[in-house]
Coordinates of C-alpha atoms in Angstrom, one line a residue:
M1 CA -141.1 153.8 -147.1
N2 CA -141.8 157.3 -148.3
I3 CA -143.1 157.7 -151.9
D4 CA -141.8 160.7 -154.0
D5 CA -145.1 162.6 -153.9
E6 CA -144.1 163.9 -157.5
L7 CA -145.3 160.6 -158.8
Y8 CA -149.1 161.3 -157.9
D9 CA -151.9 163.4 -158.7
D10 CA -155.7 163.5 -159.4
E11 CA -155.2 160.4 -162.0
M12 CA -154.2 158.3 -158.8
L13 CA -157.3 159.2 -157.1
E14 CA -159.7 157.8 -159.8
M15 CA -161.4 155.0 -157.6
E16 CA -164.4 152.8 -157.2
E17 CA -166.2 152.7 -153.8
N18 CA -164.1 150.6 -151.3
T19 CA -166.8 147.9 -149.9
G20 CA -164.0 146.6 -147.7
D21 CA -164.4 143.2 -149.3
G22 CA -161.1 143.2 -151.5
E23 CA -157.5 143.7 -150.6
L24 CA -156.2 147.2 -150.5
Y25 CA -152.5 148.3 -151.9
E26 CA -150.5 150.9 -150.7
H27 CA -150.0 153.9 -153.0
F28 CA -148.7 156.6 -150.7
R29 CA -147.0 156.9 -147.1
I30 CA -145.9 159.6 -145.2
V31 CA -144.9 159.8 -141.5
A32 CA -145.9 162.9 -139.8
D33 CA -143.0 164.9 -138.1
A34 CA -142.3 165.0 -134.5
G35 CA -143.3 168.7 -134.3
Q36 CA -146.6 168.2 -136.4
T37 CA -149.4 170.5 -135.0
P38 CA -152.9 168.8 -135.1
L39 CA -154.0 169.5 -138.6
R40 CA -157.1 168.0 -140.7
I41 CA -156.0 165.1 -142.5
D42 CA -157.3 166.4 -145.9
K43 CA -155.3 169.5 -145.7
F44 CA -152.2 167.7 -144.3
L45 CA -152.3 165.6 -147.4
F46 CA -153.0 168.4 -149.8
E47 CA -149.8 170.0 -148.5
H48 CA -147.8 166.8 -149.2
M49 CA -149.3 165.2 -152.4
Q50 CA -148.5 168.2 -154.8
H51 CA -150.3 167.1 -157.7
S52 CA -153.9 166.2 -156.0
S53 CA -156.9 168.5 -155.2
R54 CA -158.4 168.6 -151.8
N55 CA -161.8 167.4 -153.3
R56 CA -160.2 164.3 -154.6
I57 CA -158.5 163.8 -151.2
Q58 CA -161.7 164.2 -149.5
Q59 CA -163.6 161.9 -151.8
A60 CA -160.8 159.3 -151.2
A61 CA -161.4 159.5 -147.3
E62 CA -165.1 159.2 -147.7
A63 CA -164.4 156.0 -149.8
G64 CA -162.3 154.6 -147.1
Y65 CA -159.0 155.0 -148.8
I66 CA -157.1 157.3 -146.3
H67 CA -155.8 155.5 -143.5
A68 CA -154.0 156.7 -140.2
N69 CA -152.0 154.2 -138.5
G70 CA -153.6 151.4 -140.3
K71 CA -157.2 152.5 -140.0
A72 CA -159.6 154.1 -142.2
V73 CA -160.3 157.9 -141.4
K74 CA -162.4 160.6 -142.4
S75 CA -161.5 164.1 -143.8
N76 CA -161.7 165.6 -140.4
Y77 CA -159.3 163.4 -138.6
K78 CA -156.5 165.3 -136.9
V79 CA -153.1 164.4 -137.8
R80 CA -150.7 164.2 -135.0
P81 CA -146.8 163.6 -134.4
G82 CA -145.7 160.2 -135.6
D83 CA -149.0 159.4 -137.3
I84 CA -148.5 156.9 -140.3
I85 CA -150.6 158.2 -143.1
T86 CA -151.4 156.0 -146.1
L87 CA -153.4 156.2 -149.1
M88 CA -154.7 152.6 -149.7
L89 CA -156.4 151.7 -153.3
A90 CA -158.1 148.6 -154.5
R91 CA -155.6 148.2 -157.5
P92 CA -151.9 147.7 -157.3
P93 CA -149.7 150.9 -157.7
H94 CA -147.6 151.4 -160.9
D95 CA -144.3 149.7 -161.1
T96 CA -142.1 152.8 -160.4
S97 CA -138.7 150.9 -161.2
I98 CA -136.7 152.2 -163.9
K99 CA -136.5 149.9 -166.9
P100 CA -133.9 150.4 -169.6
E101 CA -135.0 152.0 -172.7
D102 CA -133.1 152.4 -176.1
I103 CA -133.6 156.2 -176.2
P104 CA -130.8 158.3 -177.9
L105 CA -128.9 160.6 -175.6
N106 CA -126.9 163.7 -176.7
I107 CA -123.8 163.0 -174.5
V108 CA -121.5 166.0 -174.4
Y109 CA -118.9 164.5 -171.8
E110 CA -118.4 161.0 -170.3
D111 CA -115.7 159.4 -168.0
E112 CA -115.6 156.6 -165.6
E113 CA -117.3 159.2 -162.8
L114 CA -120.0 161.2 -164.6
M115 CA -121.9 162.2 -167.7
V116 CA -123.0 165.5 -169.0
V117 CA -126.1 165.3 -171.2
N118 CA -127.7 167.8 -173.5
K119 CA -131.4 167.3 -173.2
E120 CA -133.6 168.2 -175.9
A121 CA -137.0 170.0 -174.9
G122 CA -140.0 167.7 -174.4
M123 CA -137.9 164.8 -172.7
V124 CA -139.1 164.1 -169.0
V125 CA -136.0 163.9 -166.9
H126 CA -137.4 161.2 -164.4
P127 CA -140.4 159.0 -164.4
G128 CA -143.6 160.8 -162.8
A129 CA -147.4 160.8 -163.3
G130 CA -148.3 160.2 -166.6
N131 CA -144.9 159.6 -167.8
F132 CA -143.4 156.2 -166.6
T133 CA -141.5 155.4 -169.7
G134 CA -139.4 157.5 -172.2
T135 CA -137.6 159.6 -169.6
L136 CA -134.0 160.7 -169.7
V137 CA -133.5 158.3 -166.5
N138 CA -134.7 155.2 -168.9
A139 CA -132.4 156.3 -171.6
M140 CA -129.4 156.4 -168.8
A141 CA -130.3 153.0 -167.7
W142 CA -130.0 151.6 -171.1
H143 CA -126.7 153.5 -171.8
M144 CA -125.1 152.1 -168.8
R145 CA -126.8 148.6 -168.9
D146 CA -123.5 146.9 -169.2
V147 CA -122.0 148.7 -166.0
P148 CA -122.5 146.5 -163.0
E149 CA -121.9 149.5 -160.6
Y150 CA -124.6 151.6 -161.8
D151 CA -128.2 150.7 -160.6
P152 CA -130.7 153.1 -162.2
N153 CA -133.0 152.6 -159.2
S154 CA -130.5 153.5 -156.6
P155 CA -130.5 157.2 -155.4
E156 CA -126.8 157.0 -154.7
V157 CA -126.2 157.3 -158.4
G158 CA -127.8 159.2 -161.5
L159 CA -129.1 162.8 -161.7
V160 CA -127.4 165.4 -159.6
H161 CA -130.2 168.0 -160.4
R162 CA -133.1 168.2 -163.0
I163 CA -134.6 170.6 -165.5
D164 CA -138.1 170.7 -166.6
K165 CA -139.6 168.6 -169.2
D166 CA -139.8 171.6 -172.0
T167 CA -136.7 173.2 -170.8
S168 CA -133.5 172.2 -173.1
G169 CA -129.9 172.1 -172.0
L170 CA -127.2 170.8 -169.9
L171 CA -127.7 168.0 -167.2
L172 CA -125.2 166.4 -164.9
I173 CA -125.3 162.6 -164.1
A174 CA -123.1 160.9 -161.5
K175 CA -122.2 157.2 -162.3
T176 CA -121.0 156.3 -158.8
P177 CA -121.9 156.8 -155.4
E178 CA -119.1 158.8 -154.4
A179 CA -119.3 161.1 -157.4
K180 CA -123.0 161.7 -156.7
K181 CA -121.9 162.7 -153.2
I182 CA -119.4 165.0 -154.0
L183 CA -121.2 166.8 -156.6
G184 CA -124.4 166.9 -154.7
K185 CA -122.5 169.0 -152.1
Q186 CA -121.2 171.3 -154.6
F187 CA -124.8 172.3 -155.7
F188 CA -125.8 172.3 -152.2
D189 CA -122.9 174.6 -151.2
K190 CA -123.6 176.6 -154.3
T191 CA -120.3 176.4 -155.9
T192 CA -121.3 175.2 -159.2
H193 CA -122.0 177.5 -162.2
R194 CA -125.2 177.4 -164.0
S195 CA -126.5 179.8 -166.6
Y196 CA -129.6 179.9 -168.8
H197 CA -130.8 181.9 -171.6
A198 CA -134.5 182.8 -171.5
L199 CA -136.7 185.0 -173.8
V200 CA -139.1 186.9 -171.6
W201 CA -142.0 189.1 -172.5
G202 CA -141.4 192.8 -172.2
H203 CA -138.7 195.6 -172.3
M204 CA -136.4 195.2 -169.5
K205 CA -135.1 198.7 -169.0
E206 CA -132.1 197.9 -166.5
D207 CA -129.2 195.8 -167.7
E208 CA -128.9 193.5 -164.8
G209 CA -130.9 192.6 -161.8
R210 CA -131.3 190.3 -159.0
I211 CA -134.8 188.5 -157.9
E212 CA -135.1 187.2 -154.4
G213 CA -138.2 185.6 -153.4
N214 CA -139.4 182.3 -151.8
I215 CA -140.7 179.5 -154.3
T216 CA -143.9 177.6 -153.1
R217 CA -146.6 175.6 -154.8
D218 CA -149.3 177.7 -155.8
P219 CA -152.6 176.7 -154.1
K220 CA -154.8 177.6 -157.0
D221 CA -152.7 175.3 -159.3
R222 CA -150.7 172.5 -158.1
L223 CA -148.6 172.1 -161.2
R224 CA -147.4 175.8 -161.0
M225 CA -144.9 177.6 -158.5
T226 CA -145.5 181.0 -157.1
V227 CA -143.3 183.5 -155.2
T228 CA -143.6 184.8 -151.8
A229 CA -141.7 187.5 -149.7
P230 CA -138.3 186.1 -148.2
E231 CA -139.4 187.4 -144.8
S232 CA -142.9 185.4 -145.2
G233 CA -141.6 182.3 -144.0
I234 CA -143.5 180.6 -146.8
G235 CA -141.8 178.3 -149.3
K236 CA -138.2 177.8 -150.1
P237 CA -135.5 180.7 -150.4
A238 CA -134.5 181.4 -154.1
V239 CA -132.4 183.9 -155.8
T240 CA -131.9 184.6 -159.5
H241 CA -129.4 186.9 -161.1
W242 CA -130.3 188.2 -164.6
R243 CA -128.7 190.2 -167.3
V244 CA -129.9 191.5 -170.6
L245 CA -128.3 189.9 -173.8
E246 CA -130.5 191.6 -176.4
R247 CA -133.7 193.7 -176.4
F248 CA -136.4 193.1 -179.2
G249 CA -138.7 196.1 -178.2
Y250 CA -141.5 193.6 -176.9
T251 CA -139.5 190.9 -175.6
T252 CA -135.8 190.6 -174.1
L253 CA -133.2 188.0 -174.3
V254 CA -131.9 187.5 -170.7
E255 CA -129.1 185.3 -169.2
C256 CA -130.1 184.0 -165.7
I257 CA -127.7 182.7 -163.3
L258 CA -129.3 180.5 -160.4
E259 CA -128.1 180.9 -156.7
T260 CA -130.4 178.2 -155.8
G261 CA -132.2 175.7 -157.6
R262 CA -135.7 175.5 -156.9
T263 CA -138.8 173.9 -159.0
H264 CA -139.6 176.4 -161.7
Q265 CA -137.3 178.9 -160.2
I266 CA -136.8 181.2 -163.4
R267 CA -140.2 180.5 -164.8
A268 CA -141.7 181.8 -161.4
H269 CA -139.2 184.5 -160.5
M270 CA -139.6 186.1 -164.1
K271 CA -143.3 186.1 -164.0
A272 CA -143.2 187.7 -160.5
I273 CA -141.4 190.7 -161.8
G274 CA -144.0 191.0 -164.7
H275 CA -141.8 189.3 -167.4
P276 CA -143.2 185.8 -168.0
L277 CA -141.0 183.6 -170.5
F278 CA -142.2 183.6 -173.8
A279 CA -144.6 180.7 -174.9
D280 CA -144.7 179.4 -171.3
E281 CA -148.2 178.6 -171.0
R282 CA -148.4 177.5 -167.6
Y283 CA -147.1 181.0 -166.5
G284 CA -149.2 183.0 -169.0
G285 CA -146.6 183.4 -171.6
M286 CA -148.6 181.7 -174.5
E287 CA -150.5 185.0 -175.0
I288 CA -149.7 188.2 -176.6
L289 CA -148.3 190.5 -173.6
R290 CA -146.6 193.1 -175.2
G291 CA -146.6 194.8 -178.6
E292 CA -149.0 195.9 -181.4
R293 CA -152.9 195.3 -182.2
S294 CA -152.2 194.9 -185.9
S295 CA -153.1 191.5 -187.5
S296 CA -149.8 191.5 -189.0
Y297 CA -148.2 191.5 -185.4
K298 CA -150.7 188.9 -184.4
A299 CA -149.6 186.6 -187.1
F300 CA -145.9 187.2 -186.4
I301 CA -146.3 186.2 -182.6
N302 CA -148.4 183.2 -183.5
N303 CA -145.8 182.1 -186.2
C304 CA -143.2 182.5 -183.0
F305 CA -145.5 180.0 -181.0
R306 CA -145.4 177.5 -183.9
L307 CA -141.8 177.7 -184.2
C308 CA -141.3 177.2 -180.3
P309 CA -144.4 175.8 -178.7
R310 CA -142.6 175.7 -175.4
Q311 CA -141.2 177.9 -172.7
A312 CA -138.2 179.8 -174.2
L313 CA -135.7 178.5 -171.7
H314 CA -132.4 176.7 -172.3
A315 CA -129.7 175.7 -169.7
K316 CA -126.7 177.1 -171.4
T317 CA -123.7 176.4 -169.3
L318 CA -122.8 174.0 -166.6
G319 CA -119.5 174.3 -164.3
F320 CA -118.4 172.2 -161.3
V321 CA -115.1 170.7 -160.0
H322 CA -114.5 167.1 -161.1
P323 CA -115.2 164.7 -157.9
V324 CA -112.0 162.6 -158.8
T325 CA -109.4 164.8 -160.8
G326 CA -110.4 168.1 -158.9
S327 CA -110.2 169.8 -162.3
Q328 CA -112.8 172.6 -163.3
M329 CA -114.9 171.3 -165.7
D330 CA -117.0 173.8 -167.9
F331 CA -119.4 173.2 -170.5
T332 CA -121.6 175.2 -173.0
S333 CA -124.4 174.1 -175.3
E334 CA -125.8 175.8 -178.5
L335 CA -129.3 177.1 -178.5
P336 CA -131.6 174.5 -179.8
A337 CA -133.1 175.0 -183.2
D338 CA -136.6 176.3 -181.9
L339 CA -135.2 178.7 -179.7
G340 CA -132.7 180.1 -182.1
A341 CA -135.3 180.4 -184.8
V342 CA -137.7 182.5 -182.6
I343 CA -135.1 184.8 -181.5
Q344 CA -133.9 185.1 -185.1
K345 CA -137.3 186.1 -186.1
W346 CA -137.4 188.9 -183.5
R347 CA -134.1 190.1 -184.7
E348 CA -135.7 190.5 -188.2
Y349 CA -138.8 191.9 -186.8
I350 CA -137.1 194.9 -184.8
S351 CA -134.9 195.5 -187.9
G352 CA -138.0 195.6 -190.1
T353 CA -137.1 193.1 -192.8
T354 CA -140.2 190.8 -191.8
R355 CA -142.8 193.4 -191.4
N356 CA -144.1 193.0 -194.8
T357 CA -143.4 189.2 -195.0
L358 CA -145.0 187.8 -192.2
E359 CA -146.6 184.3 -192.4

């Protein structure tokens, strides 16, 4: 069984020397595709274990933890079609099964087939490295603990799409396999409607625009995505449409509509065009990128960062066709308090009402 590589990072590769005396436990498994060209195993795993460094993988190989077809191999082993590559460690893996946890959910809508939840910023959607409990999925398991048909560990039910930990807003959850299948097809066919509100750095001169650029893992930072040219063949195609809602001089409030749903798509696309999301530390938005050099302006920005210490991004609307009734379902969520407060600060700033009362 292949294991979701989003669960793994360098913490997993913290290890003791393998003496060959103790039992080893499988932590990761992947089968090379039939068309795989010969490739060093350290490079192969670096491409597939998205949160691990190549140096850590090489250390694991030297310690005897990287196996190919059941035998330990070194970093220079060439992976070939059909090879079964495993990471074997001297400790049992984390129990990744979903356990119900009594965590409050902001449920916008619910019926027998689906739920729409308004997720708060800071809540992890799905268990992963460093976050095996306290997630939205654990909360869902508790909420539906008395529904026999709902198995939180089954991929046939549950989340239809995801948003980042520090992004707030609407999420769609399927309660039955049939609903998951139908709703998943709508996302695949791009017939759903999703819009986000984002506060970005810089003055966007045009009223609207379209960003097209492939999304791929940044080789310099495995927790960040980067954008490549559509014709490059690197990464997954992605398209974001945006339009200006308000301008604040040094920042702009925009609406983003997704044509595709890639990891960090809006965050990576906006950075690629020179407008990182405000307060988005991973993409450079937690610095003063535009504006004045005065101490009062610096104090104003730092105050904004304290009010909203996460990327200023909110999943505002969600639209889809109900999998059973065929009715159009449309939902809108209000901006959360932190993002709303920062936007109001900018409104006041450009009107000049706060220039002499900055905290």
